[in-house]
DNA sequence: CACTGTTCCGTATGTTGTACGGTACCGCGT
DNA sequence: ACGCGGTACCGTACAACATACGGAACAGTG
């Protein structure tokens, strides 16, 4: 994966905060940072992050590939810009006021991000170290931290809890995205895949050797129609984590 | 990322379970499935999954690139084989007996996987949908499920809890791997990166607009020397999740 | 010694990001 | 009206990637 740290920070930040947005030339394709980012998001939403290439973005805009580099240092910065742009979507319905119980507020934060990842599955495939220091991402972080005010947690605990929640969302979203992408790529549903493997597995999987796996695996497969239902994994995990956070908060009062 | 579903399951499973291990030719490089997988693991351990190419594996074995395809259908299957191979490492110190409290057993499972990911950071970058149906991965699943026997949880709850724990390990490991890889790629520590951005951020980040983010961000940055300490995130998250699991188990008795 | 199946490999194709050098245009000062 | 400088735009080129295809070299068997 690409890294952002290559160019100078001033350039990257100016891009994110849209200092000086150039109008572009008149006759040709009116390339703008905004238009490039929008096209890139469209492609990634439709065909995934792997299908996002500089060539495709340029084609989609009726421009030559290298023209993009006039406006954007490289692909890594483009992805950062895409991320900051879509992060704005989590701000739209205003967050609930502090009177609301913290658990409802945190649950709301989790589901906002879950929805965001549904609309933009490629988000889960981007690197998360070194946050994108754009206006929307910063605002998102600010609002989400507010979900924990009044709980008596220390600043570090607050950040840790939020990190854990967002990490869980991202992880679940990644699994979901991989599942659907694997499905479209291989033209095989999980059920079909299991059916194709089942006959050979019967000869290899000795119930004597793997007693628990055999028992639990069968029950799980019967319950959801597939082995891992990402939606269920998300909700179950969120509920469990919130219970754990409740224990932490209870111990502080 | 590559997908495994391409070839026929019989071939893949035969590879994983090492039915018929061919000795190879005498004069040339004695290529074997095992030797290829071992070389691939070595490369991925050293230089990451991005550096793992068929060329490099072949070079490392003194063979031509295309010779690998005699033994292995493609790169996707190679990665599956690598995964099943290293998964054996979690089995080595025998798991604690069922008399041990479930929380200690689950904690042990988490730390086994955490250690595994430290040794093989590329693991976190592989696709996790559709489990690798090899002998070691199956044994791993079996032993890990046993950490929850006697807790009164249903089979589905047992699987969900294990999935949550492993997902947390994987997520934390990914962050850690990305951090170190970003560090080596950009030759910049996180602290240096923040220092490079700080002067420009002061002009852009309005404390009026982002009050909570400014306050918490400062406290967090001061506490750990970097913004996100992956080790801390792992331990904190694990503790919180285990508290949540305790609540679930308590509600079942 | 010939035959057959498998191991091994050289070449070629279509991708990718982007470095480099060039062209054409807009707006500005005069 | 005119020229000029800066910038938007683009064509070509390169290295690295997985792998399809067809051929060559060797093993064991008759």
XYZ file of C-alpha atoms (C1' of nucleotides) in Angstrom, chain B residues 25 29 64 66-67 71, chain C residues 6-11:
12
model
C 14.381 -33.620 -9.871
C 16.814 -27.217 -7.519
C 13.220 -19.966 -12.493
C 7.728 -20.411 -13.787
C 9.054 -23.549 -12.148
C 4.062 -27.372 -7.689
C 6.844 -34.802 -15.003
C 9.986 -31.047 -13.813
C 11.816 -27.082 -15.231
C 12.108 -22.806 -17.789
C 12.156 -18.533 -21.663
C 9.285 -15.598 -23.745
